[in-house]
Coordinates of C-alpha atoms (C1' of nucleotides) in Angstrom, one line a residue:
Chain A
X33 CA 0.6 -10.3 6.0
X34 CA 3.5 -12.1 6.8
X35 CA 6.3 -13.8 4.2
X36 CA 5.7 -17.3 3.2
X37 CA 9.3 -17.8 4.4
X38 CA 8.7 -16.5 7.7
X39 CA 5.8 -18.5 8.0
X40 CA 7.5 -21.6 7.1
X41 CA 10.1 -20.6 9.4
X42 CA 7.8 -20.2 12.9
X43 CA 5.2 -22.7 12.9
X44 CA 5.3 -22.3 16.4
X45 CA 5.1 -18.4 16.9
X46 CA 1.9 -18.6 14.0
X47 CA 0.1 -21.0 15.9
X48 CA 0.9 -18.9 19.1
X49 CA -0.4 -15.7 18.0
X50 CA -3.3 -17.2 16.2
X51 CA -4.8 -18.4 19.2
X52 CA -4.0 -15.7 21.7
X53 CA -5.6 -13.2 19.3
X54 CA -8.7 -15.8 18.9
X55 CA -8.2 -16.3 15.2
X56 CA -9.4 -18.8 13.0
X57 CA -6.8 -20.2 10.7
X58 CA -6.4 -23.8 9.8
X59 CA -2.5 -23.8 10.3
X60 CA -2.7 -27.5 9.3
X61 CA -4.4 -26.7 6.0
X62 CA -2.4 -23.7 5.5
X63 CA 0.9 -25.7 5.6
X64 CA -0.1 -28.5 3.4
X65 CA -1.2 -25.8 1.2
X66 CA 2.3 -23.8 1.1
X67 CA 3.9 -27.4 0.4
X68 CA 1.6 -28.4 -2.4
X69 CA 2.0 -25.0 -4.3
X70 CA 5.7 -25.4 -3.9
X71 CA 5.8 -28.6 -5.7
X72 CA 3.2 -27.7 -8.6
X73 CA 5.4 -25.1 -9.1
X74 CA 8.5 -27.5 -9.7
X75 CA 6.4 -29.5 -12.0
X76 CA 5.0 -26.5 -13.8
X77 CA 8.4 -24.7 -14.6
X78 CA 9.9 -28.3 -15.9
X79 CA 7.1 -28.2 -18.1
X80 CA 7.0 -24.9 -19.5
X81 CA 11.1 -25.2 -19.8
X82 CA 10.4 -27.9 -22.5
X83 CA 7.5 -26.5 -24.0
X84 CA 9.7 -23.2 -24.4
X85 CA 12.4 -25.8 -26.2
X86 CA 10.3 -26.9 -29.0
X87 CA 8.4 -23.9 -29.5
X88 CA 12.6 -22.5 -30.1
X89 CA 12.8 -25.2 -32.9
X90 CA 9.8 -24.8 -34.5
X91 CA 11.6 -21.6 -36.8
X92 CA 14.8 -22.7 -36.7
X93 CA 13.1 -26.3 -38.5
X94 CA 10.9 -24.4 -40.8
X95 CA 14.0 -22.5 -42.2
X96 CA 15.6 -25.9 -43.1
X97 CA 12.2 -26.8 -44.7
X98 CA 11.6 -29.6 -42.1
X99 CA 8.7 -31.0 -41.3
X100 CA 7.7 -28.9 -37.9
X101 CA 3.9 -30.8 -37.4
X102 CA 5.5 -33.4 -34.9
X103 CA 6.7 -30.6 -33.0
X104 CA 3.6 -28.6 -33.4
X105 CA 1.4 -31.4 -31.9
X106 CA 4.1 -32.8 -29.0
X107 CA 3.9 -28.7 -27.9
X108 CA 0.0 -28.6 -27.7
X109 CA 0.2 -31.9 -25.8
X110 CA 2.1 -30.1 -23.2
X111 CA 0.1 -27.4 -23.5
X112 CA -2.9 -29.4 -22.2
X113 CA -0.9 -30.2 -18.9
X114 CA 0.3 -27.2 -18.7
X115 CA -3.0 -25.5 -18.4
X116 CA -4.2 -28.5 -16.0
X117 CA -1.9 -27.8 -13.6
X118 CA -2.1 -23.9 -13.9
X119 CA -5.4 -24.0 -12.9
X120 CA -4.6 -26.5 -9.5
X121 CA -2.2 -24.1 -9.0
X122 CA -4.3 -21.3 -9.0
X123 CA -6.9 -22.9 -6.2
X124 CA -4.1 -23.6 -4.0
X125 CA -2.6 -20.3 -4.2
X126 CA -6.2 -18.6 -3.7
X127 CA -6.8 -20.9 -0.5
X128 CA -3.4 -20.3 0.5
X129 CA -3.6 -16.1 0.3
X130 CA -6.9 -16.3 1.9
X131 CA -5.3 -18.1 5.2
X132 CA -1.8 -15.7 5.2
X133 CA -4.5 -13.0 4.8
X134 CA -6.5 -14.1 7.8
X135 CA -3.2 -14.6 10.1
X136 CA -2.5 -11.4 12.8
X137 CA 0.9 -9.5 12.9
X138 CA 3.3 -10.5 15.8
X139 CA 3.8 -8.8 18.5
X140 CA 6.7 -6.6 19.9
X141 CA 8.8 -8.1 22.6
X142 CA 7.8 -6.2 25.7
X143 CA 4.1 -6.5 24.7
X144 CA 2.2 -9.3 26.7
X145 CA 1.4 -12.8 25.4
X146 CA -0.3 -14.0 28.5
X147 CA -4.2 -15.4 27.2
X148 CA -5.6 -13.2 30.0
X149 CA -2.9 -9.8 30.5
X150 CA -4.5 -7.0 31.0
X151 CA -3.4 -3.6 30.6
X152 CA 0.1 -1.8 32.0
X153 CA 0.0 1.8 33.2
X154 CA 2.8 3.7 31.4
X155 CA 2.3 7.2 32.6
X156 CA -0.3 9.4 34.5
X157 CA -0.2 13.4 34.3
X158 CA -2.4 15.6 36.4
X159 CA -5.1 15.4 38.7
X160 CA -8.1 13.3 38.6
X161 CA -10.6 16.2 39.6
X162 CA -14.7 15.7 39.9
X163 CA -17.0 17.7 39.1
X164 CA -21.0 18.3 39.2
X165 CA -22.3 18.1 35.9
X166 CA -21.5 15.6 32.7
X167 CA -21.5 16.6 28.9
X168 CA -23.6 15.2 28.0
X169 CA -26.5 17.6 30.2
X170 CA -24.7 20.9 29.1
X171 CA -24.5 19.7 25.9
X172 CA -28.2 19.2 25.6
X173 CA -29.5 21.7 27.3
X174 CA -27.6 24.8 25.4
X175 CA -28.2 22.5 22.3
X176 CA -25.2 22.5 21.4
X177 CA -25.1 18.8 20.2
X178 CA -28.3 18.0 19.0
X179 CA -28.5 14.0 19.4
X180 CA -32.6 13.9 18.4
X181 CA -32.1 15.6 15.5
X182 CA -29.3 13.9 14.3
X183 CA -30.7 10.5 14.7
X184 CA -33.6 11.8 12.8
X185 CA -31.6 12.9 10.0
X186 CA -29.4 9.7 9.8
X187 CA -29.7 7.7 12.6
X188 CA -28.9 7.6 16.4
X189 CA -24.9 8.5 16.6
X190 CA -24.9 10.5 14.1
X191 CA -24.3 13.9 16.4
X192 CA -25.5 17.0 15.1
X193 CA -22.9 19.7 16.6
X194 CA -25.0 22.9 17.0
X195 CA -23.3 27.3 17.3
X196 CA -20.9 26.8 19.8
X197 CA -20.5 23.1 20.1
X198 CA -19.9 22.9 16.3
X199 CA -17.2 25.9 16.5
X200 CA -15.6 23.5 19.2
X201 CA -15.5 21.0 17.4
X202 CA -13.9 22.7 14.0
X203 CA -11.4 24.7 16.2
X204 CA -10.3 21.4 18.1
X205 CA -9.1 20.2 14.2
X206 CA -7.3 23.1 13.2
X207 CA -5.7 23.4 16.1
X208 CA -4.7 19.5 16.5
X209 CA -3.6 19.7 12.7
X210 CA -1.8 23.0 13.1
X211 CA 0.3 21.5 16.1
X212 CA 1.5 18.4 14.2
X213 CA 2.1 20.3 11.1
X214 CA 4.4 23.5 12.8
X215 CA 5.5 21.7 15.0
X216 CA 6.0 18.5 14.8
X217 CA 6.6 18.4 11.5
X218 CA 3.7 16.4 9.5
X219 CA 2.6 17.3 5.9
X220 CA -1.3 17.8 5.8
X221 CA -3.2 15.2 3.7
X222 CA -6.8 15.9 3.0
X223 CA -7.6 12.1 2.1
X224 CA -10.6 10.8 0.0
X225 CA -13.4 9.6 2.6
X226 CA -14.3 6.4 0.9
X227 CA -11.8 4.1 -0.2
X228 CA -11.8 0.8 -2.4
X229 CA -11.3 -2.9 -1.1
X230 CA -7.7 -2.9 -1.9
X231 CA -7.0 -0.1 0.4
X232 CA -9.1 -1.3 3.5
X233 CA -7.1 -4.8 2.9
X234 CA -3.5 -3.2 2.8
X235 CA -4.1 -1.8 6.4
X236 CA -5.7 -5.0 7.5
X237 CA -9.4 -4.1 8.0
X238 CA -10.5 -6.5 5.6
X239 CA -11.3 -9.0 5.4
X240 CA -11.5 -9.4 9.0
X241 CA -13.6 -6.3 9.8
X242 CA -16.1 -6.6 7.0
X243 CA -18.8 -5.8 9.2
X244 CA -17.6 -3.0 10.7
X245 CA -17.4 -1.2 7.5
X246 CA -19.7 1.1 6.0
X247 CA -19.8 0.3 2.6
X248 CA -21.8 1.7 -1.2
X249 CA -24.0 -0.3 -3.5
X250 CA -22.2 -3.0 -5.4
X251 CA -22.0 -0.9 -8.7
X252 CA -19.4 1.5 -6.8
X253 CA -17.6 -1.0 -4.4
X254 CA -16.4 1.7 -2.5
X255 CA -16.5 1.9 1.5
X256 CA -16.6 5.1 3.9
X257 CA -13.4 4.8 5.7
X258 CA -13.2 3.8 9.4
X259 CA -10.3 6.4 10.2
X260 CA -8.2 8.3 7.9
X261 CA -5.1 6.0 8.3
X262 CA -6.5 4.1 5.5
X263 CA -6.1 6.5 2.4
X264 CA -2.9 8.0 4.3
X265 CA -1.3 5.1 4.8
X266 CA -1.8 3.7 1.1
X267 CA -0.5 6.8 -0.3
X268 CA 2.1 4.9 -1.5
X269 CA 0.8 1.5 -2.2
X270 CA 2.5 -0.1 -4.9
X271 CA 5.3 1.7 -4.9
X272 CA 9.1 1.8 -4.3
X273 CA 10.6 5.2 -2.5
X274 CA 14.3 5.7 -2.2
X275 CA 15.9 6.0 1.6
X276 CA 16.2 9.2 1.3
X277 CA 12.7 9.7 1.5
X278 CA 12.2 7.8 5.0
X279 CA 10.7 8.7 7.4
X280 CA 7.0 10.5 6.0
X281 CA 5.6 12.2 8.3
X282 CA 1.8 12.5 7.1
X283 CA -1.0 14.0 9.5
X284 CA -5.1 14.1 8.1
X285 CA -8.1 15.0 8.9
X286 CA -11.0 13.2 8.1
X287 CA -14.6 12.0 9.3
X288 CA -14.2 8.5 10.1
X289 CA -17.4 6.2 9.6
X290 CA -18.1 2.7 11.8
X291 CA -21.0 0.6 12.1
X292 CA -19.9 -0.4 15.2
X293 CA -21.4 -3.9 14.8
X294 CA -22.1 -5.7 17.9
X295 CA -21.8 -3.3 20.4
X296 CA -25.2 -2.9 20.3
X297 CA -26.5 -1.4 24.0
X298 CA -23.1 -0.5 25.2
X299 CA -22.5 3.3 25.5
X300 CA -24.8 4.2 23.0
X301 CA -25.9 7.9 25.0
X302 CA -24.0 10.9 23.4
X303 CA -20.4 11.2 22.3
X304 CA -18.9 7.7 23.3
X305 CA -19.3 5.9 20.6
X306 CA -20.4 7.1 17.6
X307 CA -20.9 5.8 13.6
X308 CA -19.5 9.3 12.7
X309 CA -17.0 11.1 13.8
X310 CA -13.9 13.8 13.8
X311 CA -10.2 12.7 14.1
X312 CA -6.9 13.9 13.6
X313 CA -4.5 11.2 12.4
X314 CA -0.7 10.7 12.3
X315 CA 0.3 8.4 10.0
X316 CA 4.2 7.5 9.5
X317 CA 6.3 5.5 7.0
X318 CA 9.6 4.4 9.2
X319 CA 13.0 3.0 7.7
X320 CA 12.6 -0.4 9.8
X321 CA 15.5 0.6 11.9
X322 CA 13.9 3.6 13.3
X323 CA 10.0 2.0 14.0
X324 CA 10.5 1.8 17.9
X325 CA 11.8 5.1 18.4
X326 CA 9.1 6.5 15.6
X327 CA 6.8 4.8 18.0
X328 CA 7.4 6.5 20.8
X329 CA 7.9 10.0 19.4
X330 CA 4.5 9.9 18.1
X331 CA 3.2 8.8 21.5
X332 CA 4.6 12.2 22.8
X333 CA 3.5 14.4 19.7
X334 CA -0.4 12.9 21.0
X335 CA -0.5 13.2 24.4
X336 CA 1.0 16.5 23.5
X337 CA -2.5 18.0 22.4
X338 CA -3.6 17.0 25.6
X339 CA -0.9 18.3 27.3
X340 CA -1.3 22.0 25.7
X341 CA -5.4 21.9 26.4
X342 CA -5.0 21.2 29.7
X343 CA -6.3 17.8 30.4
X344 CA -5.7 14.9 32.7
X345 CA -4.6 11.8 31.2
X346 CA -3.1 8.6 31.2
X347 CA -0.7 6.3 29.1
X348 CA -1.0 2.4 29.2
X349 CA 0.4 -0.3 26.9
X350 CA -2.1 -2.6 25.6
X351 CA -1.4 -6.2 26.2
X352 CA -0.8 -8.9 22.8
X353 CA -4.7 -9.7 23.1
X354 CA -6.1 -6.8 22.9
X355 CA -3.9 -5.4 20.4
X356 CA -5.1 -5.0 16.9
X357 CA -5.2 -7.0 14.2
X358 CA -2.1 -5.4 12.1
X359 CA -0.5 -4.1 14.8
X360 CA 2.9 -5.5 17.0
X361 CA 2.4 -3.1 19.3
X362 CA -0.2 -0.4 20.7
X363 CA -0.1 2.7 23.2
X364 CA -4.1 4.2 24.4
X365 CA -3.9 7.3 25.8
X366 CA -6.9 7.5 28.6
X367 CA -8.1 11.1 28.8
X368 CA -10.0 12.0 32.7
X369 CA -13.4 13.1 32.5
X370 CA -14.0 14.9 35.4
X371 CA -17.8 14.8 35.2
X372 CA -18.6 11.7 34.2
X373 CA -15.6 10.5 36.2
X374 CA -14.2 7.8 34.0
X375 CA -11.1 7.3 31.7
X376 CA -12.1 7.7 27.8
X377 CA -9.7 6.3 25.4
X378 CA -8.8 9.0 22.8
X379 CA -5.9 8.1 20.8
X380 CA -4.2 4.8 19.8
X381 CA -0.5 5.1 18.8
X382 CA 0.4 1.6 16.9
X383 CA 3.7 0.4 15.2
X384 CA 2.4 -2.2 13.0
X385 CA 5.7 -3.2 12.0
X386 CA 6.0 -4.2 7.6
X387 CA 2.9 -6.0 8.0
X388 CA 0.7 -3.2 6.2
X389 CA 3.6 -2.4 3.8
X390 CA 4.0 -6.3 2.7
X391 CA -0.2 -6.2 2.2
X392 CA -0.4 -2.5 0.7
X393 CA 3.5 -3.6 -1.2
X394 CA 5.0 -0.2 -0.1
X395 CA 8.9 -0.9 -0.2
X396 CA 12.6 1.0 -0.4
X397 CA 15.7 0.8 -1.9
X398 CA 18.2 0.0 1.1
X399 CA 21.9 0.5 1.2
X400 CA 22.3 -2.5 -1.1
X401 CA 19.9 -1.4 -4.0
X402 CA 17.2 -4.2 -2.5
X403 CA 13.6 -3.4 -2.3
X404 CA 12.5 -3.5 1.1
X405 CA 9.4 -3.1 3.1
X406 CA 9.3 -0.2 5.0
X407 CA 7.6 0.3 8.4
X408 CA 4.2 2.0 8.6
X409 CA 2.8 3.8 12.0
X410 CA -0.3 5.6 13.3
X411 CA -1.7 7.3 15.9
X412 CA -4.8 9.1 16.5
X413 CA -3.6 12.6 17.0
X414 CA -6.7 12.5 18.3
X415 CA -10.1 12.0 17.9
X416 CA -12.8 14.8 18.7
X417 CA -15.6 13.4 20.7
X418 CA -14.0 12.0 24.0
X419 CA -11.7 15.3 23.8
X420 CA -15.0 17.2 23.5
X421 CA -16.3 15.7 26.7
X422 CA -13.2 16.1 28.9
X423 CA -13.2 19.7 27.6
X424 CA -16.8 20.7 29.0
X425 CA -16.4 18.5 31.8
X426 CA -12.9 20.1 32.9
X427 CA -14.0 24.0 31.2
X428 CA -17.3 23.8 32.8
X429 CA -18.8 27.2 34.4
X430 CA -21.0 27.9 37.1
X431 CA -23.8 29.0 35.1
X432 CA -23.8 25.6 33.2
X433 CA -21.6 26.2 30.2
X434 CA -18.3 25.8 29.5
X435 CA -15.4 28.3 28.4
X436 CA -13.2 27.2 25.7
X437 CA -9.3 26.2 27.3
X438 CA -7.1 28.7 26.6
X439 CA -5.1 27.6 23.8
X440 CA -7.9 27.2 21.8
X441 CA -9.2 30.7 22.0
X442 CA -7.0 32.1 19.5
X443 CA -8.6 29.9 17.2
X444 CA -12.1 31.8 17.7
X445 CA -12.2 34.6 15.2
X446 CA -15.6 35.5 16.5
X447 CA -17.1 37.5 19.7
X448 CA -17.8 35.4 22.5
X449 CA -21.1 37.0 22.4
X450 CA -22.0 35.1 19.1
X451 CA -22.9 31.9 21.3
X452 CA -25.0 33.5 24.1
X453 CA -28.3 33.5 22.2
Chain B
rG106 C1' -23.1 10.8 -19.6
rG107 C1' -20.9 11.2 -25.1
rA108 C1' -16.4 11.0 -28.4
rG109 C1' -11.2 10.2 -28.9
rA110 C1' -6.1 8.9 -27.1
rG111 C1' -3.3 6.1 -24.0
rG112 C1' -1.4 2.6 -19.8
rU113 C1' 6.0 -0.6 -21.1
rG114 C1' 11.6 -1.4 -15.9
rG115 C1' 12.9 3.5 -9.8
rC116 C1' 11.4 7.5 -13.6
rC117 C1' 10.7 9.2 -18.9
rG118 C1' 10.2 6.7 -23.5
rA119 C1' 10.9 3.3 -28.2
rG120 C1' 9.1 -1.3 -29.8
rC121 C1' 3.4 -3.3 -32.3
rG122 C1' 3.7 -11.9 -33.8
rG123 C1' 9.6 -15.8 -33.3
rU124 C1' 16.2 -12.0 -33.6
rC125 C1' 12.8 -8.8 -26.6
rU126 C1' 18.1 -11.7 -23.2
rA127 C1' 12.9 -4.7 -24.0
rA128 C1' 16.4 0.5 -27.7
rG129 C1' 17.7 5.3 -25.9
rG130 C1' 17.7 8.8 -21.9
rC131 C1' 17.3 10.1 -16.7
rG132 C1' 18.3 8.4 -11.9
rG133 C1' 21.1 4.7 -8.9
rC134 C1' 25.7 2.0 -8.0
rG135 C1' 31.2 1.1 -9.0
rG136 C1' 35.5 3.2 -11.2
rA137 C1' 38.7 7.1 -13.8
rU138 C1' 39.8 12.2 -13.9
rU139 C1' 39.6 16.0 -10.0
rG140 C1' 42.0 21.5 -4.3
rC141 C1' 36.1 20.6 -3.0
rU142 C1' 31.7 20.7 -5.8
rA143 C1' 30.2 20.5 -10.6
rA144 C1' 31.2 18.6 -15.4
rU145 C1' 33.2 14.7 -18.4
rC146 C1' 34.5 9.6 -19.6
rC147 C1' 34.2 4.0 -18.7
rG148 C1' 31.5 0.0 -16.7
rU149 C1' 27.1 -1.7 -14.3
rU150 C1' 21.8 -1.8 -13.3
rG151 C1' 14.4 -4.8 -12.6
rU152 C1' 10.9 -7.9 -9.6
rA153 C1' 9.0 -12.5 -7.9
rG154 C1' 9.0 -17.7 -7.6
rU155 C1' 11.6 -22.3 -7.9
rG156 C1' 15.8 -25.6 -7.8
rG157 C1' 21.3 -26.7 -7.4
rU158 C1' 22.7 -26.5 -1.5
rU159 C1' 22.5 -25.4 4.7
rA160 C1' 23.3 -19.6 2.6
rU161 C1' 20.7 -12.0 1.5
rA162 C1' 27.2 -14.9 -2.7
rC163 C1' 27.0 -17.8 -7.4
rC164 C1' 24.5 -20.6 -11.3
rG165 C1' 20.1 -22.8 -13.8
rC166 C1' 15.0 -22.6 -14.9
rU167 C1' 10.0 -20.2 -14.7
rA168 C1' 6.8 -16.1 -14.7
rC169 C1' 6.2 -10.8 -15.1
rC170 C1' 5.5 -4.9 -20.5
rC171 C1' -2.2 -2.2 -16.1
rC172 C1' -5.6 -6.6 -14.7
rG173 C1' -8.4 -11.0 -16.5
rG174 C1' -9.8 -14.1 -20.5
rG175 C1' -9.0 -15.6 -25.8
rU176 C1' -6.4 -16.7 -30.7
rU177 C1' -1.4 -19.1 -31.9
rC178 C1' 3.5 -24.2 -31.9
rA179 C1' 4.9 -19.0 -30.3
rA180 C1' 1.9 -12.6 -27.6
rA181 C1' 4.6 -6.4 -24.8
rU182 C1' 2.9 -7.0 -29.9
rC183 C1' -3.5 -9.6 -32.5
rC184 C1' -8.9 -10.2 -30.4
rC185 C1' -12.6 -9.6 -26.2
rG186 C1' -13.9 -7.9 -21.2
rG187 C1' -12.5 -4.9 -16.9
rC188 C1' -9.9 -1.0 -14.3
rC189 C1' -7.3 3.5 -14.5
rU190 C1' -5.2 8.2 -16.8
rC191 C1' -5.4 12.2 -20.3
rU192 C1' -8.0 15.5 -24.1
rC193 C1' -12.6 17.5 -26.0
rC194 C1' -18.0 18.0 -25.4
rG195 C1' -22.4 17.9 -22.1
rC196 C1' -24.2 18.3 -17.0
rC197 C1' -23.0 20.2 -12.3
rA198 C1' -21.1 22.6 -6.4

RNA sequence: GGAGAGGUGGCCGAGCGGUCUAAGGCGGCGGAUUGCUAAUCCGUUGUAGUGGUUAUACCGCUACCCCGGGUUCAAAUCCCGGCCUCUCCGCCA
């Protein structure tokens, strides 16, 4: 969400980022809009401001002994209009939030605004090694993701992690939570998994997303959230922290739930996409000053866990139309899977600027004692299933299994031998 | 699920039809005192919108006491609905 100010202010940058992002807002309408409330307003206060000066008389009269019925019937008079031109009033300003909500955030100056950029290449680390086998035929084989069984118990992707693939995947958490809460500093949130509208709108999933969303029976209007940035970053929705406070620093796991509308057909076979599953989030709330720097620490904090288990990866900068929604600007880090020989995407690092914290109304007192909005950040820190892949590929043994990487293995608190049968 | 209590400014908390321009306290800010800190004293203190005007300064007006309706010339205050919190009971991992 952007100020109305703002708005007013850069016609030309609205309609700009509008249509590179492909998003349908009638700017026209949405201008004429912003005008008209601004002059039912005028009219409105000049009403109530007389109203309010008879409705003073009306005891200061009856004290006198006057006679207070002209003034009683000139005041409901107004009231009528009043009321009239509340409710016009209302409509416009319904219309009008419905278009801001719809417009996308701006984008950071060294992100791309080209209609067809594509991708830059910030940094690549390692070796882009090959081997025989994929996953996704160790995996089934030792059973240690069971895709049949999982679709049969909710539906296909939904994984069913199996002995040792499930001890992977639990020890890949705790470790990725440990690491950004020794070391780099994080408090551990253990968010609620399903979330209310309000909360999904203060991020910026809805409305835009609706489809995406998992979501309960009318009667509980709740949705199962998509990652866990949603309840971390409206931790403090509604509410005004002092400086002092900045930055938070708030890291989470949680389950993250997506119906992945629309990409029907595309990657469908094991672990790539998936309408459940694991990730490790970052979530920070920046003094605006500090955003850009915040940015790029918590780039390093998650290519870090890749980094420590050993794994090939690269960096690139996503250009404006392929950036999010909410966000100004967006990191992917690329992990290498040496058996199925491709780049996976397994973290997303995004400075989204004060456009959540104007939605979700998250603000500080500055310097000068004014409320202002502070920055929000994420980044995936990361998530499980294309880490999972890259580990067996790159761990794999000759006898068709795979060995957990080393930093992980002080995670296991039981014998090796526990997986063999 | 049942019964009861309650939601007021950054926070706590009083007010329960017109005098609310919301008491008092805490915190914040400014100042005095002061080796430093602490303590004390004095002053100050919300948000949003809209207009004067081009302006984050100043002034006016409007709205805001959980949200939405209603009663009334007039609502923080009365009535109805919703949401949330707390206490007790029931059920339950």
């Amino acid at each position: 969400m952007h100020d109305r100010e703002f708005i007013i202010a850069n016609r030309n940058l609205i309609e700009k980022i509008c249509s590179l992002k492909k998003t349908k807002v009638d700017i026209e309408r949405l201008y004429s809009l912003i005008e008209e409330r601004r002059l039912l307003i005028n009219r409105l206060n000049q009403l109530r401001e007389d109203k309010n000066k008879l409705t003073d008389e009306v005891p200061k009269i009856k004290k006198q002994g006057g006679d207070i019925k002209p003034l009683l019937e000139k005041s409901k008079e107004i009231s009528l209009t009043v009321g009239e031109i509340e409710k016009q009033l209302g409509n416009a300003e319904k219309e009008e939030n419905t278009l801001m909500s719809w417009v996308p955030n701006i984008l950071e100056k060294d992100v791309s605004t080209e209609n067809d950029a594509i991708f830059k290449v910030i940094k690549e680390t390692g070796t882009l090694n090959e081997k025989n086998r994929n996953y996704y035929d160790i995996c089934t084989e030792k059973n240690y993701i069971d895709f049949k069984r999982g679709a049969k118990l909710a539906a296909s992707s939904f994984p069913l992690y199996v002995g040792k693939g499930a001890l992977l995947e639990r020890t890949l958490i705790n470790f990725m939570l440990d690491l950004h809460i020794e070391k780099h500093g994080y408090l551990e949130i253990f968010p609620p998994f399903l979330v209310n509208y309000n909360s999904l709108y203060s991020t910026g999933q809805l409305p835009k997303m609706e489809e995406d969303m998992y979501s309960l029976s009318k009667e509980d209007n709740l949705y199962l959230i998509p990652t866990a940035e949603v309840p971390v970053t409206n931790i403090y929705n509604d509410e005004i922290l002092f400086e002092k406070d900045l930055p938070k620093k708030f890291t989470a796991y949680s389950a993250c739930f997506r119906r992945e509308a629309g990409s029907y057909g595309k990657e469908t076979k094991g672990l790539k996409r998936l309408h459940q599953f694991n990730k490790v989030e970052m979530v920070r709330y920046s003094h605006p000053d500090k955003s850009d720097e915040a940015l790029e620490e918590m780039l390093l904090e998650a290519e870090e866990v890749l980094r420590l288990l050993g794994l090939s990866y690269r960096v690139i900068l996503l250009p404006g139309n392929d950036t999010s929604f909410s966000s100004a600007k967006t990191y992917d880090i690329e992990v290498w899977a040496e058996g199925t020989k491709e780049y996976m995407e397994v973290s997303s690092v995004s400075n989204f600027l004060d456009f959540q914290a104007r939605r979700a109304n998250i603000r500080f007192k500055n310097k000068d004692g004014k409320n202002t909005f502070i920055h929000t950040l994420n980044g995936s820190g990361l998530a499980t299933p294309r880490t999972v892949i890259a580990i067996i590929e790159h761990y794999q043994t000759e006898d068709n299994d795979f060995e957990f990487p080393p930093v992980l293995r002080d995670y296991i608190k039981y014998g090796k031998e526990i997986f063999k049968s």
